[in-house]
Amino acid sequence: MKSFTYSIDENDKKLLQSLFTNKTATTEIRHTLDGFSKLMAYYKCAMMEIETKFNVLNEEFSLQYDRNPISSVKTRLKRLDSIVQKLLRNDNELSIDSVEENLNDVAGVRVICSFTHDVYTLADALLSQDDITLIKAKDYIKEPKPNRYRSLHLIVSVPIFLLHEKRRMKVEIQLRTIAMDSWAALEHQLKYKKDTEFTDEMAKDLYLCSQLSAELDSRMDSLREKVNI
Ligand code: 0O2
């Protein structure tokens, strides 16, 4: 059985000690560490709830249409150093409450689909569930980012049921096709690879790849429509 606890490593502890409290009293530090571990465990539970919902939708879809719309579901919890960087970048307070209030993407679920049509079918099916609240949607498929990044982003809140309380937690969901995912992974690698310069030629090639990937998705969707699957 999977553990529900979020364990913080030594680096996280040091970072928390220096950033989340300016007091050195041991009880204060322990309180902060416990609070952060608890919050991350809640995010993990929310992430698992969403992952399960997509797995259920995938099963049900395959019963009805004899194919799986989901190629894979990936989950990730934002690392503490990324959490701190994002709070600082946005001029938000460094506190545990501030994480919950200001960040939407501590818990992330990425759903990779076979067809663009499936992205919207799954998003609609999830959003029609009565325990899911849509907080924000960004459709980078209909309106790609200037670098041609495509994906459908949903920020939702989902309830998690604890021993004595029910809490709503935010989860960022990214839905995309296999082609969109391959492109995003390549773009991320090229951009963040520190030992290689990101040249104009690479940017042009990447742009061409984005066009090809969009065309591939569109043709695949047309074929899917023809065979009505
Ligand atoms: P990681 O490790 O992937 O999480 P928000 O405050 O959420 O409204 P934000 O953070 O700008 O504003 O959200 P947005 O635009 O919805 O994008 C958040 C995430 O989408 C990023 O997370 C990436 O995962 C992905 N993403 C967005 N734009 C791009 C892009 O141009 N290229 C690639 N490859 N991915 C993109 P993080 O926080 O960068 O990292």
Coordinates of N, CA and C and ligand atoms in Angstrom, one line a residue:
M1 N 0.8 -1.2 0.0 CA 0.0 0.0 0.0 C 0.9 1.2 0.0
K2 N 0.5 2.2 -0.8 CA 1.3 3.4 -0.9 C 1.2 4.3 0.4
S3 N 2.3 4.9 0.8 CA 2.3 5.8 1.9 C 1.7 7.1 1.6
F4 N 0.9 7.6 2.6 CA 0.3 8.9 2.4 C 1.1 10.1 2.9
T5 N 2.3 9.7 3.5 CA 3.1 10.8 4.1 C 4.0 11.4 3.1
Y6 N 4.3 12.6 3.3 CA 5.3 13.3 2.4 C 6.5 13.5 3.2
S7 N 7.6 12.9 2.9 CA 8.8 13.0 3.7 C 9.7 14.1 3.1
I8 N 10.2 15.0 4.0 CA 11.0 16.1 3.6 C 12.5 15.7 3.8
D9 N 13.3 16.0 2.8 CA 14.7 15.6 3.0 C 15.5 16.7 3.7
E10 N 16.8 16.4 3.9 CA 17.6 17.4 4.7 C 17.7 18.8 4.1
N11 N 17.8 18.8 2.7 CA 17.8 20.1 2.0 C 16.6 20.8 2.2
D12 N 15.4 20.1 2.1 CA 14.1 20.8 2.3 C 14.1 21.4 3.7
K13 N 14.5 20.6 4.7 CA 14.5 21.0 6.1 C 15.3 22.3 6.3
K14 N 16.5 22.4 5.6 CA 17.3 23.6 5.8 C 16.6 24.8 5.1
L15 N 16.1 24.5 4.0 CA 15.4 25.6 3.2 C 14.2 26.1 4.1
L16 N 13.4 25.2 4.6 CA 12.3 25.6 5.4 C 12.7 26.4 6.6
Q17 N 13.8 25.9 7.3 CA 14.3 26.6 8.5 C 14.7 28.0 8.2
S18 N 15.3 28.2 7.0 CA 15.8 29.5 6.7 C 14.7 30.5 6.1
L19 N 13.7 29.8 5.4 CA 12.8 30.7 4.7 C 11.4 30.9 5.3
F20 N 10.9 29.8 5.9 CA 9.5 29.9 6.3 C 9.4 30.4 7.8
T21 N 10.5 30.6 8.4 CA 10.4 31.2 9.8 C 11.7 31.9 10.0
N22 N 11.7 33.1 10.6 CA 13.0 33.7 10.9 C 13.3 33.5 12.4
K23 N 12.5 32.7 13.1 CA 12.8 32.4 14.5 C 13.6 31.2 14.6
T24 N 14.4 31.0 15.6 CA 15.2 29.8 15.6 C 14.7 28.9 16.7
A25 N 13.6 29.2 17.4 CA 13.1 28.4 18.4 C 12.7 27.0 17.8
T26 N 13.2 25.9 18.4 CA 13.0 24.6 17.8 C 11.5 24.3 17.6
T27 N 10.6 24.6 18.6 CA 9.2 24.3 18.4 C 8.6 25.0 17.2
E28 N 9.1 26.2 17.0 CA 8.6 27.0 15.8 C 9.0 26.3 14.5
I29 N 10.2 25.8 14.5 CA 10.7 25.2 13.3 C 10.0 23.8 13.1
R30 N 9.8 23.1 14.2 CA 9.1 21.8 14.1 C 7.7 22.0 13.6
H31 N 7.1 23.1 14.1 CA 5.7 23.4 13.7 C 5.6 23.6 12.2
T32 N 6.6 24.4 11.7 CA 6.6 24.7 10.3 C 6.8 23.4 9.4
L33 N 7.8 22.6 9.9 CA 8.1 21.4 9.1 C 6.9 20.5 9.1
D34 N 6.2 20.3 10.3 CA 5.0 19.5 10.3 C 3.9 20.0 9.4
G35 N 3.7 21.4 9.5 CA 2.7 22.0 8.7 C 2.9 21.8 7.2
F36 N 4.2 21.9 6.8 CA 4.5 21.7 5.4 C 4.3 20.3 5.0
S37 N 4.7 19.3 5.8 CA 4.6 17.9 5.4 C 3.1 17.5 5.3
K38 N 2.3 18.1 6.2 CA 0.9 17.8 6.2 C 0.2 18.4 4.9
L39 N 0.6 19.6 4.6 CA 0.0 20.2 3.4 C 0.4 19.4 2.2
M40 N 1.6 19.0 2.1 CA 2.0 18.2 0.9 C 1.3 16.9 0.8
A41 N 1.1 16.3 2.0 CA 0.3 15.0 2.1 C -1.1 15.2 1.5
Y42 N -1.7 16.4 1.9 CA -3.1 16.7 1.4 C -3.0 16.9 -0.1
Y43 N -2.0 17.6 -0.6 CA -1.9 17.7 -2.1 C -1.8 16.4 -2.8
K44 N -1.0 15.5 -2.1 CA -0.8 14.2 -2.7 C -2.1 13.4 -2.8
C45 N -2.9 13.5 -1.7 CA -4.2 12.8 -1.8 C -5.1 13.4 -2.9
A46 N -5.1 14.7 -3.0 CA -5.9 15.3 -4.1 C -5.5 14.9 -5.4
M47 N -4.2 14.8 -5.6 CA -3.6 14.4 -6.9 C -4.1 12.9 -7.2
M48 N -4.0 12.1 -6.1 CA -4.5 10.7 -6.3 C -5.9 10.6 -6.7
E49 N -6.8 11.5 -6.1 CA -8.2 11.5 -6.4 C -8.4 11.8 -7.9
I50 N -7.7 12.8 -8.3 CA -7.8 13.2 -9.8 C -7.3 12.1 -10.7
E51 N -6.2 11.5 -10.3 CA -5.6 10.4 -11.1 C -6.7 9.3 -11.2
T52 N -7.3 8.9 -10.1 CA -8.2 7.8 -10.1 C -9.4 8.2 -11.0
K53 N -9.9 9.5 -10.9 CA -11.0 9.9 -11.7 C -10.7 9.6 -13.2
F54 N -9.5 10.0 -13.6 CA -9.2 9.8 -15.0 C -9.1 8.3 -15.3
N55 N -8.5 7.5 -14.4 CA -8.5 6.1 -14.7 C -9.9 5.4 -14.8
V56 N -10.8 5.9 -14.0 CA -12.2 5.5 -14.1 C -12.8 5.9 -15.4
L57 N -12.6 7.1 -15.8 CA -13.1 7.6 -17.1 C -12.5 6.8 -18.3
N58 N -11.3 6.4 -18.2 CA -10.6 5.6 -19.2 C -11.2 4.3 -19.3
E59 N -11.5 3.6 -18.2 CA -12.1 2.3 -18.2 C -13.5 2.4 -18.8
E60 N -14.3 3.4 -18.3 CA -15.7 3.5 -18.8 C -15.7 3.7 -20.3
F61 N -14.8 4.6 -20.8 CA -14.7 4.9 -22.2 C -14.4 3.6 -23.0
S62 N -13.5 2.8 -22.5 CA -13.1 1.6 -23.2 C -14.2 0.6 -23.3
L63 N -15.1 0.6 -22.2 CA -16.2 -0.3 -22.3 C -17.2 0.1 -23.4
Q64 N -17.4 1.5 -23.5 CA -18.3 2.0 -24.5 C -17.8 2.0 -25.9
Y65 N -16.5 2.4 -26.1 CA -16.0 2.6 -27.4 C -14.9 1.6 -27.8
D66 N -14.6 0.7 -26.9 CA -13.6 -0.4 -27.2 C -12.2 0.2 -27.6
R67 N -11.9 1.3 -27.0 CA -10.5 1.9 -27.1 C -10.3 2.8 -25.9
N68 N -9.0 2.9 -25.6 CA -8.6 3.8 -24.4 C -8.2 5.1 -24.9
P69 N -8.9 6.2 -24.4 CA -8.5 7.5 -24.8 C -7.3 8.0 -24.2
I70 N -6.9 7.4 -23.0 CA -5.7 7.9 -22.3 C -4.5 7.0 -22.6
S71 N -3.5 7.7 -23.0 CA -2.2 6.9 -23.2 C -1.5 6.8 -21.9
S72 N -1.4 7.8 -21.1 CA -0.8 7.7 -19.8 C -1.3 8.9 -18.9
V73 N -1.2 8.7 -17.6 CA -1.4 9.7 -16.6 C -0.2 9.8 -15.7
K74 N 0.3 11.1 -15.7 CA 1.5 11.3 -14.8 C 1.2 12.3 -13.7
T75 N 1.8 12.1 -12.6 CA 1.5 13.0 -11.5 C 2.8 13.5 -10.9
R76 N 2.8 14.7 -10.4 CA 4.0 15.2 -9.7 C 3.6 16.3 -8.6
L77 N 4.4 16.2 -7.6 CA 4.2 17.3 -6.5 C 5.3 18.3 -6.8
K78 N 5.0 19.6 -6.7 CA 6.0 20.6 -6.9 C 7.1 20.5 -5.8
R79 N 8.3 20.6 -6.2 CA 9.4 20.5 -5.2 C 9.5 21.8 -4.4
L80 N 10.0 21.7 -3.2 CA 10.0 22.8 -2.3 C 10.8 24.0 -2.9
D81 N 11.9 23.7 -3.5 CA 12.7 24.9 -4.1 C 11.9 25.6 -5.2
S82 N 11.1 24.8 -6.0 CA 10.3 25.5 -7.0 C 9.1 26.3 -6.4
I83 N 8.6 25.7 -5.3 CA 7.5 26.4 -4.6 C 8.0 27.8 -4.1
V84 N 9.2 27.8 -3.5 CA 9.8 29.0 -2.9 C 10.1 30.0 -4.0
Q85 N 10.7 29.5 -5.1 CA 11.0 30.4 -6.3 C 9.8 31.0 -6.8
K86 N 8.7 30.3 -6.9 CA 7.5 30.8 -7.5 C 6.8 31.9 -6.6
L87 N 6.9 31.6 -5.3 CA 6.3 32.6 -4.3 C 7.1 33.9 -4.4
L88 N 8.4 33.7 -4.4 CA 9.3 34.9 -4.5 C 9.1 35.7 -5.7
R89 N 9.0 34.9 -6.9 CA 8.8 35.6 -8.2 C 7.6 36.4 -8.2
N90 N 6.5 35.9 -7.6 CA 5.2 36.6 -7.6 C 5.0 37.6 -6.4
D91 N 6.1 37.8 -5.7 CA 6.1 38.7 -4.5 C 5.0 38.2 -3.4
N92 N 4.9 36.9 -3.3 CA 4.0 36.4 -2.3 C 4.7 36.1 -1.0
E93 N 4.0 36.2 0.1 CA 4.6 35.9 1.4 C 5.1 34.4 1.4
L94 N 6.2 34.2 2.1 CA 6.7 32.9 2.3 C 6.1 32.3 3.5
S95 N 5.0 31.6 3.4 CA 4.4 30.9 4.5 C 3.6 29.8 4.0
I96 N 3.2 28.9 4.9 CA 2.5 27.7 4.5 C 1.1 28.1 3.9
D97 N 0.4 29.1 4.6 CA -0.9 29.6 4.2 C -0.8 30.2 2.8
S98 N 0.3 30.9 2.5 CA 0.5 31.5 1.3 C 0.7 30.5 0.1
V99 N 1.3 29.3 0.4 CA 1.4 28.3 -0.6 C 0.0 27.9 -1.1
E100 N -0.9 27.6 -0.1 CA -2.3 27.2 -0.4 C -3.1 28.3 -1.1
E101 N -2.8 29.5 -0.7 CA -3.6 30.6 -1.2 C -3.2 31.0 -2.6
N102 N -1.8 31.1 -2.8 CA -1.3 31.7 -4.0 C -0.9 30.7 -5.1
L103 N -0.6 29.5 -4.8 CA -0.1 28.6 -5.9 C -1.2 27.6 -6.3
N104 N -1.3 27.4 -7.6 CA -2.4 26.6 -8.2 C -1.8 25.2 -8.6
D105 N -0.5 25.1 -8.6 CA 0.1 24.0 -9.3 C 1.1 23.2 -8.4
V106 N 0.8 23.1 -7.1 CA 1.6 22.3 -6.2 C 1.4 20.8 -6.6
A107 N 0.1 20.5 -6.8 CA -0.2 19.1 -7.2 C -0.5 19.2 -8.7
G108 N 0.1 18.4 -9.5 CA -0.1 18.4 -10.9 C -0.4 17.0 -11.5
V109 N -1.3 17.0 -12.4 CA -1.7 15.7 -13.1 C -1.6 16.0 -14.6
R110 N -0.9 15.2 -15.3 CA -0.8 15.3 -16.7 C -1.4 14.1 -17.4
V111 N -2.4 14.4 -18.3 CA -3.1 13.3 -18.9 C -2.8 13.4 -20.4
I112 N -2.2 12.3 -20.9 CA -1.8 12.2 -22.3 C -2.8 11.4 -23.1
C113 N -3.4 12.0 -24.1 CA -4.5 11.4 -24.8 C -4.0 11.0 -26.3
S114 N -4.8 10.1 -26.8 CA -4.5 9.7 -28.2 C -4.9 10.8 -29.2
F115 N -6.1 11.4 -29.0 CA -6.6 12.4 -30.0 C -7.0 13.7 -29.3
T116 N -6.9 14.8 -30.0 CA -7.3 16.1 -29.5 C -8.8 16.0 -29.0
H117 N -9.6 15.3 -29.8 CA -11.0 15.2 -29.4 C -11.2 14.6 -28.0
D118 N -10.3 13.6 -27.7 CA -10.3 13.0 -26.4 C -10.0 13.9 -25.2
V119 N -9.1 14.9 -25.5 CA -8.7 15.9 -24.5 C -10.0 16.6 -24.0
Y120 N -10.8 17.0 -25.0 CA -12.0 17.8 -24.6 C -13.1 16.9 -24.0
T121 N -13.2 15.6 -24.5 CA -14.2 14.7 -24.0 C -13.9 14.4 -22.5
L122 N -12.6 14.2 -22.2 CA -12.2 13.9 -20.8 C -12.4 15.1 -19.9
A123 N -12.0 16.3 -20.4 CA -12.1 17.5 -19.6 C -13.6 17.7 -19.3
D124 N -14.4 17.6 -20.3 CA -15.9 17.8 -20.0 C -16.4 16.8 -19.0
A125 N -16.0 15.5 -19.2 CA -16.5 14.5 -18.3 C -16.0 14.8 -16.8
L126 N -14.8 15.2 -16.7 CA -14.3 15.5 -15.3 C -15.0 16.7 -14.7
L127 N -15.2 17.7 -15.5 CA -15.8 19.0 -15.0 C -17.3 18.8 -14.7
S128 N -17.9 17.8 -15.3 CA -19.3 17.6 -15.0 C -19.5 16.8 -13.7
Q129 N -18.5 16.3 -13.1 CA -18.6 15.6 -11.8 C -18.9 16.6 -10.7
D130 N -19.9 16.2 -9.9 CA -20.4 17.2 -8.9 C -19.5 17.6 -7.8
D131 N -18.4 16.9 -7.6 CA -17.5 17.2 -6.5 C -16.3 18.1 -7.1
I132 N -16.3 18.3 -8.4 CA -15.2 19.1 -9.0 C -15.6 20.5 -9.2
T133 N -14.7 21.4 -8.8 CA -15.0 22.9 -9.1 C -13.9 23.4 -10.0
L134 N -14.3 24.0 -11.1 CA -13.3 24.6 -12.0 C -12.9 26.0 -11.5
I135 N -11.7 26.2 -11.3 CA -11.2 27.5 -10.8 C -10.7 28.3 -12.0
K136 N -10.0 27.7 -12.9 CA -9.5 28.4 -14.0 C -9.2 27.4 -15.2
A137 N -9.4 27.9 -16.4 CA -9.1 27.0 -17.5 C -8.3 27.9 -18.5
K138 N -7.2 27.3 -19.1 CA -6.4 28.0 -20.1 C -6.3 27.0 -21.3
D139 N -6.9 27.4 -22.4 CA -6.9 26.5 -23.5 C -5.8 26.9 -24.5
Y140 N -4.6 26.3 -24.3 CA -3.5 26.6 -25.2 C -3.5 25.7 -26.4
I141 N -4.6 25.0 -26.6 CA -4.8 24.2 -27.9 C -5.5 25.1 -28.9
K142 N -6.6 25.8 -28.4 CA -7.3 26.7 -29.3 C -6.5 28.0 -29.5
E143 N -5.8 28.4 -28.4 CA -4.9 29.6 -28.5 C -3.5 29.2 -28.0
P144 N -2.7 28.7 -28.9 CA -1.3 28.3 -28.5 C -0.5 29.5 -28.0
K145 N 0.5 29.2 -27.1 CA 1.3 30.3 -26.6 C 2.2 30.8 -27.8
P146 N 2.8 31.9 -27.7 CA 3.6 32.5 -28.8 C 4.7 31.5 -29.3
N147 N 5.2 30.6 -28.4 CA 6.2 29.6 -28.8 C 5.5 28.4 -29.4
R148 N 4.2 28.4 -29.5 CA 3.4 27.3 -30.1 C 3.2 26.2 -29.1
Y149 N 3.4 26.4 -27.8 CA 3.1 25.4 -26.8 C 1.6 25.1 -26.8
R150 N 1.2 23.8 -26.9 CA -0.3 23.5 -26.9 C -0.6 22.5 -25.7
S151 N -1.7 22.7 -25.1 CA -2.2 21.9 -24.0 C -3.4 22.5 -23.4
L152 N -4.3 21.7 -22.8 CA -5.4 22.3 -22.1 C -5.1 22.3 -20.6
H153 N -5.1 23.4 -20.0 CA -4.8 23.5 -18.5 C -6.1 23.8 -17.7
L154 N -6.3 23.0 -16.7 CA -7.4 23.2 -15.8 C -6.9 23.3 -14.4
I155 N -7.4 24.3 -13.7 CA -7.1 24.3 -12.3 C -8.5 24.0 -11.6
V156 N -8.5 22.9 -10.9 CA -9.7 22.5 -10.2 C -9.5 22.4 -8.7
S157 N -10.6 22.4 -8.0 CA -10.5 22.0 -6.6 C -11.3 20.7 -6.4
V158 N -10.8 19.8 -5.6 CA -11.4 18.5 -5.4 C -11.4 18.2 -3.8
P159 N -12.5 17.7 -3.3 CA -12.5 17.4 -1.9 C -11.7 16.2 -1.5
I160 N -11.0 16.3 -0.4 CA -10.4 15.1 0.2 C -11.0 14.8 1.5
F161 N -11.3 13.6 1.8 CA -12.0 13.3 3.1 C -11.0 12.7 4.1
L162 N -10.7 13.5 5.1 CA -9.8 13.1 6.2 C -10.6 12.5 7.4
L163 N -9.8 12.2 8.4 CA -10.5 11.5 9.6 C -11.6 12.4 10.1
H164 N -11.4 13.7 10.3 CA -12.4 14.5 11.0 C -12.8 15.7 10.1
E165 N -12.4 15.8 9.0 CA -12.7 17.0 8.2 C -12.7 16.7 6.7
K166 N -13.3 17.6 5.9 CA -13.3 17.5 4.5 C -12.6 18.8 4.0
R167 N -11.6 18.6 3.2 CA -10.8 19.8 2.7 C -10.9 19.9 1.2
R168 N -10.9 21.1 0.6 CA -10.8 21.2 -0.8 C -9.4 21.6 -1.2
M169 N -8.8 20.8 -2.1 CA -7.4 21.1 -2.5 C -7.4 21.4 -4.0
K170 N -6.5 22.3 -4.4 CA -6.3 22.7 -5.8 C -5.4 21.7 -6.5
V171 N -5.7 21.4 -7.7 CA -4.9 20.5 -8.6 C -4.8 21.1 -10.0
E172 N -3.6 21.2 -10.5 CA -3.4 21.6 -11.9 C -3.5 20.4 -12.8
I173 N -4.3 20.4 -13.8 CA -4.4 19.3 -14.7 C -4.0 19.8 -16.1
Q174 N -3.1 19.1 -16.7 CA -2.7 19.4 -18.1 C -3.1 18.3 -19.0
L175 N -4.0 18.5 -19.9 CA -4.4 17.5 -20.9 C -3.8 17.8 -22.2
R176 N -3.2 16.8 -22.9 CA -2.6 17.0 -24.2 C -2.5 15.7 -24.9
T177 N -2.2 15.8 -26.2 CA -2.1 14.6 -27.0 C -0.6 14.1 -26.9
I178 N -0.4 13.0 -27.5 CA 1.0 12.4 -27.5 C 1.9 13.4 -28.3
A179 N 1.4 13.9 -29.4 CA 2.2 14.8 -30.2 C 2.5 16.1 -29.4
M180 N 1.5 16.7 -28.7 CA 1.8 17.9 -27.9 C 2.8 17.6 -26.8
D181 N 2.7 16.4 -26.2 CA 3.5 16.1 -25.1 C 5.0 15.9 -25.6
S182 N 5.2 15.3 -26.7 CA 6.6 15.1 -27.2 C 7.2 16.4 -27.5
W183 N 6.4 17.3 -28.1 CA 6.9 18.7 -28.5 C 7.3 19.4 -27.2
A184 N 6.4 19.4 -26.2 CA 6.6 20.1 -25.0 C 7.9 19.6 -24.3
A185 N 8.1 18.3 -24.3 CA 9.2 17.7 -23.7 C 10.5 18.2 -24.4
L186 N 10.5 18.2 -25.7 CA 11.6 18.6 -26.5 C 11.9 20.1 -26.2
E187 N 10.9 20.9 -26.2 CA 11.1 22.3 -26.0 C 11.7 22.6 -24.7
H188 N 11.2 21.9 -23.7 CA 11.7 22.0 -22.3 C 13.2 21.6 -22.2
Q189 N 13.5 20.5 -22.9 CA 14.9 20.1 -22.8 C 15.8 21.0 -23.5
L190 N 15.4 21.5 -24.7 CA 16.3 22.4 -25.5 C 16.5 23.7 -24.7
K191 N 15.4 24.2 -24.1 CA 15.4 25.5 -23.5 C 16.2 25.5 -22.2
Y192 N 16.1 24.4 -21.5 CA 16.7 24.4 -20.1 C 18.1 23.7 -20.1
K193 N 18.5 23.2 -21.2 CA 19.8 22.5 -21.2 C 20.9 23.6 -21.1
K194 N 21.6 23.5 -20.0 CA 22.5 24.6 -19.7 C 23.7 24.6 -20.5
D195 N 24.2 23.4 -21.0 CA 25.5 23.4 -21.7 C 25.3 23.6 -23.2
T196 N 24.1 23.8 -23.7 CA 23.9 24.0 -25.1 C 23.2 25.3 -25.4
E197 N 23.7 26.1 -26.3 CA 23.1 27.4 -26.6 C 21.8 27.1 -27.4
F198 N 20.7 27.9 -27.1 CA 19.5 27.7 -27.9 C 19.5 28.7 -29.0
T199 N 19.9 28.2 -30.2 CA 20.2 29.0 -31.4 C 18.9 29.4 -32.1
D200 N 19.0 30.4 -33.0 CA 17.8 30.8 -33.8 C 17.4 29.6 -34.7
E201 N 18.4 28.9 -35.2 CA 18.0 27.8 -36.1 C 17.2 26.7 -35.3
M202 N 17.6 26.5 -34.1 CA 16.9 25.5 -33.2 C 15.5 26.0 -33.0
A203 N 15.3 27.4 -32.8 CA 14.0 27.9 -32.6 C 13.1 27.7 -33.8
K204 N 13.8 27.9 -35.0 CA 13.0 27.7 -36.2 C 12.6 26.3 -36.4
D205 N 13.5 25.4 -36.1 CA 13.2 23.9 -36.2 C 12.1 23.5 -35.2
L206 N 12.2 24.1 -34.1 CA 11.1 23.8 -33.0 C 9.8 24.3 -33.5
Y207 N 9.8 25.5 -34.1 CA 8.5 26.1 -34.6 C 7.9 25.2 -35.7
L208 N 8.8 24.7 -36.6 CA 8.4 23.8 -37.7 C 7.8 22.5 -37.0
C209 N 8.5 22.0 -36.0 CA 8.0 20.8 -35.3 C 6.6 21.0 -34.8
S210 N 6.4 22.2 -34.2 CA 5.1 22.5 -33.6 C 4.0 22.5 -34.7
Q211 N 4.3 23.0 -35.9 CA 3.4 23.0 -37.0 C 3.0 21.6 -37.4
L212 N 4.1 20.8 -37.5 CA 3.9 19.4 -37.9 C 3.1 18.6 -36.9
S213 N 3.4 18.9 -35.6 CA 2.7 18.2 -34.6 C 1.2 18.6 -34.6
A214 N 0.9 19.9 -34.8 CA -0.5 20.3 -34.9 C -1.2 19.7 -36.1
E215 N -0.5 19.6 -37.2 CA -1.0 19.0 -38.4 C -1.3 17.5 -38.2
L216 N -0.4 16.8 -37.5 CA -0.5 15.4 -37.2 C -1.8 15.2 -36.4
D217 N -1.9 16.0 -35.4 CA -3.1 15.9 -34.5 C -4.4 16.1 -35.3
S218 N -4.4 17.1 -36.2 CA -5.6 17.4 -36.9 C -5.9 16.2 -37.9
R219 N -4.9 15.7 -38.6 CA -5.2 14.6 -39.5 C -5.6 13.3 -38.8
M220 N -5.0 13.1 -37.6 CA -5.4 11.9 -36.8 C -6.9 12.0 -36.4
D221 N -7.2 13.3 -36.0 CA -8.6 13.5 -35.6 C -9.6 13.3 -36.7
S222 N -9.2 13.7 -37.9 CA -10.1 13.5 -39.1 C -10.3 12.0 -39.4
L223 N -9.2 11.3 -39.3 CA -9.3 9.8 -39.5 C -10.2 9.2 -38.4
R224 N -10.0 9.6 -37.2 CA -10.8 9.1 -36.1 C -12.3 9.3 -36.4
E225 N -12.6 10.5 -36.9 CA -14.0 10.9 -37.2 C -14.5 10.0 -38.2
K226 N -13.7 9.7 -39.3 CA -14.2 8.9 -40.4 C -14.6 7.5 -39.9
V227 N -13.8 6.9 -39.0 CA -14.1 5.5 -38.5 C -15.0 5.6 -37.3
N228 N -15.3 6.8 -36.9 CA -16.3 7.0 -35.8 C -15.9 6.3 -34.5
I229 N -14.7 6.5 -34.0 CA -14.3 5.9 -32.8 C -14.1 6.9 -31.7
Ligands
0O2_1 P1 6.5 22.1 -14.0 O1 7.6 21.5 -13.3 O2 6.1 21.5 -15.3 O3 5.3 22.3 -13.1 P2 -0.5 30.2 -13.1 O4 -0.1 30.9 -11.9 O5 -0.6 28.7 -12.9 O6 -1.8 30.7 -13.7 P3 1.7 29.7 -14.9 O7 2.5 29.0 -13.8 O8 2.5 30.5 -15.8 O9 0.5 30.5 -14.2 O10 0.8 28.6 -15.6 P4 0.7 28.0 -17.1 O11 0.9 29.0 -18.2 O12 -0.6 27.4 -17.1 O13 1.9 27.0 -17.2 C1 2.3 26.1 -16.1 C2 2.9 24.8 -16.6 O14 2.5 24.5 -18.0 C3 4.4 24.8 -16.6 O15 4.8 24.4 -15.3 C4 4.7 23.7 -17.7 O16 4.6 22.4 -17.1 C5 3.6 24.0 -18.7 N1 4.1 25.0 -19.7 C6 3.5 26.2 -19.8 N2 4.1 26.8 -20.8 C7 5.0 26.0 -21.4 C8 5.9 26.1 -22.5 O17 6.0 27.1 -23.2 N3 6.7 25.0 -22.7 C9 6.6 23.8 -22.0 N4 7.4 22.8 -22.3 N5 5.8 23.7 -20.9 C10 5.0 24.8 -20.6 P5 6.2 24.9 -14.7 O18 5.9 25.6 -13.5 O19 7.0 25.6 -15.7 O20 7.0 23.6 -14.4

